[in-house]
Tab-separated table of C-alpha atoms in Angstrom:
chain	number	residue	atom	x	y	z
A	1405	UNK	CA	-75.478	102.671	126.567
A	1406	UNK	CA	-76.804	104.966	123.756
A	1407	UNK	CA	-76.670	108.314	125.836
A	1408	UNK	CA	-73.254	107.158	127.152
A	1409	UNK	CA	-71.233	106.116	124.346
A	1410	UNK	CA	-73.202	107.149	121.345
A	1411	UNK	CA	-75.213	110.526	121.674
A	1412	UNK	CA	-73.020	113.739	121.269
A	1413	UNK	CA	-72.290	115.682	124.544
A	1414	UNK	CA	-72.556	119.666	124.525
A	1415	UNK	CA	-69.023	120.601	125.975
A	1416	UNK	CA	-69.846	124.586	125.530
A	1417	UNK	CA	-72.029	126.720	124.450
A	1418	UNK	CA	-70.894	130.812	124.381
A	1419	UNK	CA	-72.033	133.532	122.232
A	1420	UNK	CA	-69.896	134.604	119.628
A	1421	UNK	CA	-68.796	138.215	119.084
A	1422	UNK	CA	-69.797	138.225	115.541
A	1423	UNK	CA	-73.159	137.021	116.338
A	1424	UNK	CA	-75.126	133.671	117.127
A	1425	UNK	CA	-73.359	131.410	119.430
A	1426	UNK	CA	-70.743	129.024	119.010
A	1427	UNK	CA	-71.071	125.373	120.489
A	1428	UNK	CA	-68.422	122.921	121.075
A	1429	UNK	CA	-69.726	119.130	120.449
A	1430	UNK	CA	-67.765	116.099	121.211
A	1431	UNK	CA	-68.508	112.906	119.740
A	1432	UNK	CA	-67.629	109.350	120.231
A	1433	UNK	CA	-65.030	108.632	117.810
A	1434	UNK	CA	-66.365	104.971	117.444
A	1435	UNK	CA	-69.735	106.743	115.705
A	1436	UNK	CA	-67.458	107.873	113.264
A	1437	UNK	CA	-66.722	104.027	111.817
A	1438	UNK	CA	-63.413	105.288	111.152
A	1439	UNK	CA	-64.786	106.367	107.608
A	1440	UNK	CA	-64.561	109.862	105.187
A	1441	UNK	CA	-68.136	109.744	104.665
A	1442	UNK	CA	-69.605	108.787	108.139
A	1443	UNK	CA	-67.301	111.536	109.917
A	1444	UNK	CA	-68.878	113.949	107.743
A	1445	UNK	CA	-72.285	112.474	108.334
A	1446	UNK	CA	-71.521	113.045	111.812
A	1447	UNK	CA	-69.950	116.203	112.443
A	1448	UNK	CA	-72.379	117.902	110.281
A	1449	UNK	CA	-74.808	115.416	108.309
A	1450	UNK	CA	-78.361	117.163	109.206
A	1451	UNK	CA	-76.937	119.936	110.880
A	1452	UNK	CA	-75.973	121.427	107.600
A	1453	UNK	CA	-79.800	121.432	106.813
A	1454	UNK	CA	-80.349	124.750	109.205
A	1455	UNK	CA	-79.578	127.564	107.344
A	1456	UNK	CA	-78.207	129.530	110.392
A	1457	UNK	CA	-76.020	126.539	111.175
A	1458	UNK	CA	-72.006	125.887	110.078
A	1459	UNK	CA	-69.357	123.832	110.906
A	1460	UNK	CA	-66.222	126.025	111.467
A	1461	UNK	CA	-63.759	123.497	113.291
A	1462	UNK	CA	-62.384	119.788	113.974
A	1463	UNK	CA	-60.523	118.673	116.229
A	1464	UNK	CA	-59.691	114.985	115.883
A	1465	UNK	CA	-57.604	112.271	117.765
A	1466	UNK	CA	-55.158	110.644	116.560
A	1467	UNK	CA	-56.987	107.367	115.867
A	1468	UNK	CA	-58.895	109.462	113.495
A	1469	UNK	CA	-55.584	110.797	111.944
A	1470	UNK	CA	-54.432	107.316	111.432
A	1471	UNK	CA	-57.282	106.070	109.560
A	1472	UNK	CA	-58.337	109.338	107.316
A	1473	UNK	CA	-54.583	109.319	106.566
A	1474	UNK	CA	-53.828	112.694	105.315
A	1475	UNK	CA	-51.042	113.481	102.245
A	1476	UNK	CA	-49.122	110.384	100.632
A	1477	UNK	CA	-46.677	113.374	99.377
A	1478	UNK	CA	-47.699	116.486	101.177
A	1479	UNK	CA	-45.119	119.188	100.505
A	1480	UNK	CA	-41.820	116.760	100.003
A	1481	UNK	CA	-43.849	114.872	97.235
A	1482	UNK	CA	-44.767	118.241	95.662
A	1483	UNK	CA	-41.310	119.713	95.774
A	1484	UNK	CA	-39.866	116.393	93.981
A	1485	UNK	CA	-42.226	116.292	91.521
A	1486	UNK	CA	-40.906	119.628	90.067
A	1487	UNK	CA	-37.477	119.621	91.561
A	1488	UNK	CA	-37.751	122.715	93.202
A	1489	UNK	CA	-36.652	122.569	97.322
A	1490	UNK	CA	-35.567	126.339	98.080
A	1491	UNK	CA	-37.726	128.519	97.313
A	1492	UNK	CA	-42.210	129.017	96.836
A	1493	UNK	CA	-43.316	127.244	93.545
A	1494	UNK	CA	-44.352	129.075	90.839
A	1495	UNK	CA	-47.665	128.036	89.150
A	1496	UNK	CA	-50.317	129.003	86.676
A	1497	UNK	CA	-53.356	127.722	84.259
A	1498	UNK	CA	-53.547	127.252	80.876
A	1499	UNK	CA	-56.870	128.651	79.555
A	1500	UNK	CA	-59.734	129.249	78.543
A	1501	UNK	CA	-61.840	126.617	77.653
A	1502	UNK	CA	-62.472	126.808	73.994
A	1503	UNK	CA	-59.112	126.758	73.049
A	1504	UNK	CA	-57.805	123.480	70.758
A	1505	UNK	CA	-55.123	121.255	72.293
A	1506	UNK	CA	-52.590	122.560	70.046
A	1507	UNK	CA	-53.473	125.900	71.368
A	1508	UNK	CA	-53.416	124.719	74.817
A	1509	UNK	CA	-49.939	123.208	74.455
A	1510	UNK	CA	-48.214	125.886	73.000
A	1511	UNK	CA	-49.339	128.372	75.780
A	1512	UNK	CA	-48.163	125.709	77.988
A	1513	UNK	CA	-44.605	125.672	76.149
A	1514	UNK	CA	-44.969	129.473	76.466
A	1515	UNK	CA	-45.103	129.497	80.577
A	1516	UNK	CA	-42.855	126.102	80.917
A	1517	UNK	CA	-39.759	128.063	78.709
A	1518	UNK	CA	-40.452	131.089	81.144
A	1519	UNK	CA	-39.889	129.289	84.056
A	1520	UNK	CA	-42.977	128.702	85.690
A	1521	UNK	CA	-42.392	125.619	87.841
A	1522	UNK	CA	-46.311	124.208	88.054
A	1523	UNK	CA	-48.439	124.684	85.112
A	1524	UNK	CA	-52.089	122.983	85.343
A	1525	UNK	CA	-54.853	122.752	83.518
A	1526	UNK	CA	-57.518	125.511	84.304
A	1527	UNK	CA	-60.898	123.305	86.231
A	1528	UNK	CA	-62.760	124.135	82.929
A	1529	UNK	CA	-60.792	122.337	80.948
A	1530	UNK	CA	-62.387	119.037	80.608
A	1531	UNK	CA	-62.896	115.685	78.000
A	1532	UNK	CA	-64.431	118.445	75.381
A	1533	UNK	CA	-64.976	118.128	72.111
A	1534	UNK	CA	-62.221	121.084	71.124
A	1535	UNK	CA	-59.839	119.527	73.807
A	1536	UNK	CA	-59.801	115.640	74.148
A	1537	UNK	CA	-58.215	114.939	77.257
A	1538	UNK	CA	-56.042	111.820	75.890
A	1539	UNK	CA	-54.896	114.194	73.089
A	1540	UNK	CA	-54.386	117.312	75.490
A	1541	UNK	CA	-52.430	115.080	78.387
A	1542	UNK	CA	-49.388	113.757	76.076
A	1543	UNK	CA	-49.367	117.545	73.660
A	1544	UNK	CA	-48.593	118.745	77.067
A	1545	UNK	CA	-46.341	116.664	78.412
A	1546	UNK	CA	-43.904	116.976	75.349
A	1547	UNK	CA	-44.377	120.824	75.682
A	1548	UNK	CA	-42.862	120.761	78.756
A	1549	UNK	CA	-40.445	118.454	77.552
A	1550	UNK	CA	-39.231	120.904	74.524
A	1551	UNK	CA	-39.003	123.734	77.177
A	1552	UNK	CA	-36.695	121.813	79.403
A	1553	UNK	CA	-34.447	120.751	76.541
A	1554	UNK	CA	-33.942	124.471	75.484
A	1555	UNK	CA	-33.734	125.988	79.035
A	1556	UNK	CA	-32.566	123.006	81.147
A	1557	UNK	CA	-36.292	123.955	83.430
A	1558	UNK	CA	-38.765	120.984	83.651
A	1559	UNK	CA	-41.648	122.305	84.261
A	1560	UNK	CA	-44.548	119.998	85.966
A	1561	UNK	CA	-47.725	119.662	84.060
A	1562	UNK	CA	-50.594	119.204	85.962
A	1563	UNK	CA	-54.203	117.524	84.368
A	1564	UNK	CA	-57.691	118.269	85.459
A	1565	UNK	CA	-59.414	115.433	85.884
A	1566	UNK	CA	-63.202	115.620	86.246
A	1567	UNK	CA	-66.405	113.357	85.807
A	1568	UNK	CA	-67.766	110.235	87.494
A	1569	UNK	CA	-65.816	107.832	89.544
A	1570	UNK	CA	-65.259	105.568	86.824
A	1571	UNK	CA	-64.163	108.169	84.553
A	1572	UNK	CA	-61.571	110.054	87.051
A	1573	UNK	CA	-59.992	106.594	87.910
A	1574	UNK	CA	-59.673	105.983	83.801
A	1575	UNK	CA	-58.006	109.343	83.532
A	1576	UNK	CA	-55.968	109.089	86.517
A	1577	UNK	CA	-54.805	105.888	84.770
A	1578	UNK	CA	-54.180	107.504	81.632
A	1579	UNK	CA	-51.942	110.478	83.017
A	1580	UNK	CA	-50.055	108.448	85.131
A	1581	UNK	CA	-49.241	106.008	81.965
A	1582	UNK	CA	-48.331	108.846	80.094
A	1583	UNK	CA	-45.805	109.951	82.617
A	1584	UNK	CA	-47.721	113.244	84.368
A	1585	UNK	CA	-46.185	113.498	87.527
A	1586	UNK	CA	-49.123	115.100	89.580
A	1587	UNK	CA	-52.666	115.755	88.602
A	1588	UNK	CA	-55.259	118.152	89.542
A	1589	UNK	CA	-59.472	116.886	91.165
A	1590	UNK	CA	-61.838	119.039	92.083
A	1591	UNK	CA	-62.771	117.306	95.643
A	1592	UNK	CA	-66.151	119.057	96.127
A	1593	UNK	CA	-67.439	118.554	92.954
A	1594	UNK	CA	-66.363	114.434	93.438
A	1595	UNK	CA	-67.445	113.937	96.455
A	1596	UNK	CA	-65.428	114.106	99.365
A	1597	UNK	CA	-65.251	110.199	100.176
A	1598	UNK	CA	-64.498	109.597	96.611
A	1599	UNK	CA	-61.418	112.715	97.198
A	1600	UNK	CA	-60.200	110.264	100.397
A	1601	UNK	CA	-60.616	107.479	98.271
A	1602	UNK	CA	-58.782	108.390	95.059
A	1603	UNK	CA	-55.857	110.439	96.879
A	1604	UNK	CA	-55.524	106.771	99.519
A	1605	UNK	CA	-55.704	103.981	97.227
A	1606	UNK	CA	-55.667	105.279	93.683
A	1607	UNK	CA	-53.168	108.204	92.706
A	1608	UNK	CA	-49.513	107.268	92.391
A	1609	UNK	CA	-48.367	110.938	91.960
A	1610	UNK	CA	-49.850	114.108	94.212
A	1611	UNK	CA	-52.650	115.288	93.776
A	1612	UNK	CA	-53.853	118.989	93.844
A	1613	UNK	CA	-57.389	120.244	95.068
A	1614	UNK	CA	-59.028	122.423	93.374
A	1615	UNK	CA	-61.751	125.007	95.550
A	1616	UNK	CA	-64.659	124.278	92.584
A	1617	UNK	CA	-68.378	124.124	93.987
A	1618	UNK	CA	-66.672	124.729	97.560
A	1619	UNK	CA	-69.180	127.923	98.056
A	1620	UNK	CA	-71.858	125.755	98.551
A	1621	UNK	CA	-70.959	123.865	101.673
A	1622	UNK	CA	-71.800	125.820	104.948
A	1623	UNK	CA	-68.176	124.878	106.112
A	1624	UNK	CA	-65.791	127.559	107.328
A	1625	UNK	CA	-63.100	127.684	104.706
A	1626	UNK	CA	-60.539	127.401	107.313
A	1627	UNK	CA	-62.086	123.956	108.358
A	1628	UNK	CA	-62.484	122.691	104.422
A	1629	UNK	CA	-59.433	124.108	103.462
A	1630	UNK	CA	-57.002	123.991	105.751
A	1631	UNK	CA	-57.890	120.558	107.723
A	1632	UNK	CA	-60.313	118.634	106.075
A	1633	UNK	CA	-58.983	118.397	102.305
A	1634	UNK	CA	-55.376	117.687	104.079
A	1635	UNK	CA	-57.207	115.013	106.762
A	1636	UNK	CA	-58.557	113.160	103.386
A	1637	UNK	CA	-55.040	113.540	101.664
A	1638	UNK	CA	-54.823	116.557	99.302
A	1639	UNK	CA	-50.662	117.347	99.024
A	1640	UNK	CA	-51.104	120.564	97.634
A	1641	UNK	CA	-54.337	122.782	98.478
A	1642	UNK	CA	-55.714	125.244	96.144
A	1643	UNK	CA	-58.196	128.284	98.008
A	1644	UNK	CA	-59.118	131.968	97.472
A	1645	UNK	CA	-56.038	134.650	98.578
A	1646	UNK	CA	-56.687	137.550	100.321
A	1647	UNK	CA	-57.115	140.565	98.012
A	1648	UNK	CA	-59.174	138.446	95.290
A	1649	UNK	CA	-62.508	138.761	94.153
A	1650	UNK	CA	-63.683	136.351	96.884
A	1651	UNK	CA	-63.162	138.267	99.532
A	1652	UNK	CA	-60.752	136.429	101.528
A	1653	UNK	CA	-58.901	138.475	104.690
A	1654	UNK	CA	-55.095	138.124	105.763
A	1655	UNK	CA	-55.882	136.461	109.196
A	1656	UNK	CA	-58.004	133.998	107.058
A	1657	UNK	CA	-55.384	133.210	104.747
A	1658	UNK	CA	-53.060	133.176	107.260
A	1659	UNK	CA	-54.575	130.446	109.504
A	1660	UNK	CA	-55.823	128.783	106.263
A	1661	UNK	CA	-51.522	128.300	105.494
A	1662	UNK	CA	-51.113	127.295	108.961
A	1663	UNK	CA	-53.482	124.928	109.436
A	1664	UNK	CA	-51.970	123.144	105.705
A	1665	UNK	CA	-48.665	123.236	107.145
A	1666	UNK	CA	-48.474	123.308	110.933
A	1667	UNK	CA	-47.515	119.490	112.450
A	1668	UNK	CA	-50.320	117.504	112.811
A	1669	UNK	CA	-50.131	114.435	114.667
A	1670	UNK	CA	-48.571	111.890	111.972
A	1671	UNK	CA	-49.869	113.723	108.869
A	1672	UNK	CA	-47.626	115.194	106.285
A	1673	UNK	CA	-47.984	119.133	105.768
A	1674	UNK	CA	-49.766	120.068	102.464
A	1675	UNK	CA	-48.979	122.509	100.035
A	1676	UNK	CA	-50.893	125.931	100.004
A	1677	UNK	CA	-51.586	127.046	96.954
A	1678	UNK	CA	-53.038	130.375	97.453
A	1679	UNK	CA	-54.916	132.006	93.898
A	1680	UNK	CA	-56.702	134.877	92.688
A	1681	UNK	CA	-55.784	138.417	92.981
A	1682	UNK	CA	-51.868	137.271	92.321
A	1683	UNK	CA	-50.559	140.069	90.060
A	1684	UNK	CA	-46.975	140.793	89.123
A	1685	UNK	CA	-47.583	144.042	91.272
A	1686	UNK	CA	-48.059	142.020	94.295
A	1687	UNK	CA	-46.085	138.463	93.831
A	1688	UNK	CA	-43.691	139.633	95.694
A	1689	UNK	CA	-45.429	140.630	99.013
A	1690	UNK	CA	-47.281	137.463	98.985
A	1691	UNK	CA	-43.856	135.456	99.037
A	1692	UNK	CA	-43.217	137.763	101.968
A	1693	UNK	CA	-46.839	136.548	103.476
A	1694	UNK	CA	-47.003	132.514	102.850
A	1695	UNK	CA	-42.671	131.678	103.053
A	1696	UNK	CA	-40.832	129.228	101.170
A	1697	UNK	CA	-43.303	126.301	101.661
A	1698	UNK	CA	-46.012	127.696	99.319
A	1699	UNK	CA	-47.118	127.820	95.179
A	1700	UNK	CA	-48.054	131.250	94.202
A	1701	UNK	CA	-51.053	130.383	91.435
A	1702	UNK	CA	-50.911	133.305	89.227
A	1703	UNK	CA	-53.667	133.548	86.351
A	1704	UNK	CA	-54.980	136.006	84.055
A	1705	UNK	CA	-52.180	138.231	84.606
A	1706	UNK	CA	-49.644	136.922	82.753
A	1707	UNK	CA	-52.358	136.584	79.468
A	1708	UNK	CA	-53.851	140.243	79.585
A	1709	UNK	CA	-51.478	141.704	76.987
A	1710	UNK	CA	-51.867	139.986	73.767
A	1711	UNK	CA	-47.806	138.953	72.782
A	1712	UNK	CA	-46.707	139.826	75.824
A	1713	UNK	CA	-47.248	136.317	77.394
A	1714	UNK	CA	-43.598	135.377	77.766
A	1715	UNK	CA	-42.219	138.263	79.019
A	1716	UNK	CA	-44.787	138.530	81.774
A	1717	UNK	CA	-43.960	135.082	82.885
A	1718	UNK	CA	-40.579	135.538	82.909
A	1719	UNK	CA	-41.369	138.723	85.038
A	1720	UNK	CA	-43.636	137.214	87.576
A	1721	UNK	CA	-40.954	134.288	87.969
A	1722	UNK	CA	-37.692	136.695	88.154
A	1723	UNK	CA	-40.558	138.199	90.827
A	1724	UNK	CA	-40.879	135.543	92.769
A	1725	UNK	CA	-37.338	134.402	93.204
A	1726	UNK	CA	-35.903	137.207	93.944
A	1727	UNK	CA	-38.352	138.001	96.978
A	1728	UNK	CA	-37.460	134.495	98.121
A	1729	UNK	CA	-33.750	135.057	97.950
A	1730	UNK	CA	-34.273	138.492	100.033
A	1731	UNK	CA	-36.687	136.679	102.724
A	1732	UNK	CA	-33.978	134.374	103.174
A	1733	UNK	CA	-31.419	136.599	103.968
């Protein structure tokens, strides 16, 4: 019975170009227990202990689908909650951590008047002593609500929310009372169970996931990003662009999009959010790269040149829509 229906069968094993081999391993879906943590405890529990070992794919039936779940609001929810349908999102941070909430907010009215269409908090920003998050939520919310009543452009503000269980559930509580209409976890740096958790039973609005701590796991980011942060229910997926820092290729990036969006059995598509390296040089051929259904996070770009905050944000947006309205022609 146990070698039959519980013990993991080898269905390939075939060296990989790059080096090592690559083995396929199918497992009984009933060990899974139809749960976020015991799937993961599975697929790569003490496996991830070899330090020449990774996970890289998933393939999962549909029972598994049904269960895990995947985005309450996926890209639909996403688009609603900023009343954008026709073209990529525009998004960016406010930051750096240090700054006072009425610091925070007016750089927030700054972006929201120039017509940025997501504006989050940056994953620094925290419940710190120079920015209280019940102070910061509410100063930000009305900044976007002063923007919109001189432009006529809501713009949708987006809290971090960090800490303990218990303290990410009071938060999500808060923003949601105070009328935020999506809010921002860091799944890795939760816990992935408590990620399923939170974005299944908890949040009323979408919820964005943030790549924080993600270097650590010996997951392919393809896998992490692209399948299982939309399996556990992220609606809008935030990972590393190509031309960053982080060293992220095009084909990468490419499947990373794919996997977010492509149909799924039942699951809703997810947003990708695609950050670092964004630059008003280059908005516009990553519009051309990720399509309509994608945010383009920009960040330290548009704050580079003390005073000239607004007009780079009005730059990078005018950017971005008008690439849009040419790839749609």
């Amino acid at each position: 019975m146990i070698e039959g229906e519980v013990m993991g069968r080898v269905e390939s094993l075939e060296a990989d170009p790059a080096g090592g081999f690559r083995a396929v391993i199918a497992y009984p879906l009933e060990t899974t227990a139809l749960d976020p943590a015991q799937l993961l405890n599975v697929v790569f529990g003490n496996s991830s202990l070899h330090a020449d070992c990774r996970c890289v794919d998933l393939e999962a039936p549909i029972e598994l689908l049904d269960a895990m779940g995947g985005p309450r609001f996926g890209i639909e929810g996403i688009r609603k909650a900023a009343g954008i349908y026709d073209r990529p999102l525009t998004c960016t941070a406010i930051k750096p951590m240090g700054l006072s909430t009425p610091a925070l907010a007016d750089l927030c009215e700054t972006f929201a008047r120039g017509g940025i269409d997501v504006i989050k908090d940056d994953h620094g920003l925290a419940d710190q002593q120079w920015s209280r998050l019940e102070e910061r939520i509410p100063a930000c919310l009305a900044a976007c609500e002063r923007a919109a009543d001189a432009t006529g452009h809501r713009a949708l503000y987006v809290p971090n929310l960090i800490g303990s269980p218990e303290r990410v559930l009071r938060a999500l509580r808060f923003a949601e009372a105070c009328g935020a209409r999506a809010v921002m976890v860091s799944p890795m740096l939760l816990g992935l169970p408590f990620f399923w958790e939170l974005c299944q039973r908890h949040a009323s609005v979408p919820v964005l996931a943030h790549p924080a701590f993600a270097g650590v796991l010996r997951l392919g980011p393809e896998l992490l990003f692209g399948k299982l942060l939309r399996l556990f229910g992220a609606d809008a997926v935030i990972y590393v662009n190509f031309g960053s820092r982080f060293h992220r290729s095009r084909e990468e990036c490419a499947r990373l999009a794919g996997y977010l969006r492509d149909p799924w059995g039942p699951m809703r598509p997810s947003m990708p959010v695609p950050a670092g390296g964004i630059q008003l040089g280059n908005a516009a051929d990553v519009v051309s790269f990720y399509g309509t259904d994608s945010m383009l996070l920009i960040g330290g770009d548009l704050q580079k040149q003390p005073g000239a905050v607004a007009d780079r944000t009005e730059r990078f947006v005018d950017t971005v829509r008008s690439a849009a309205q040419r790839s749609s022609r």
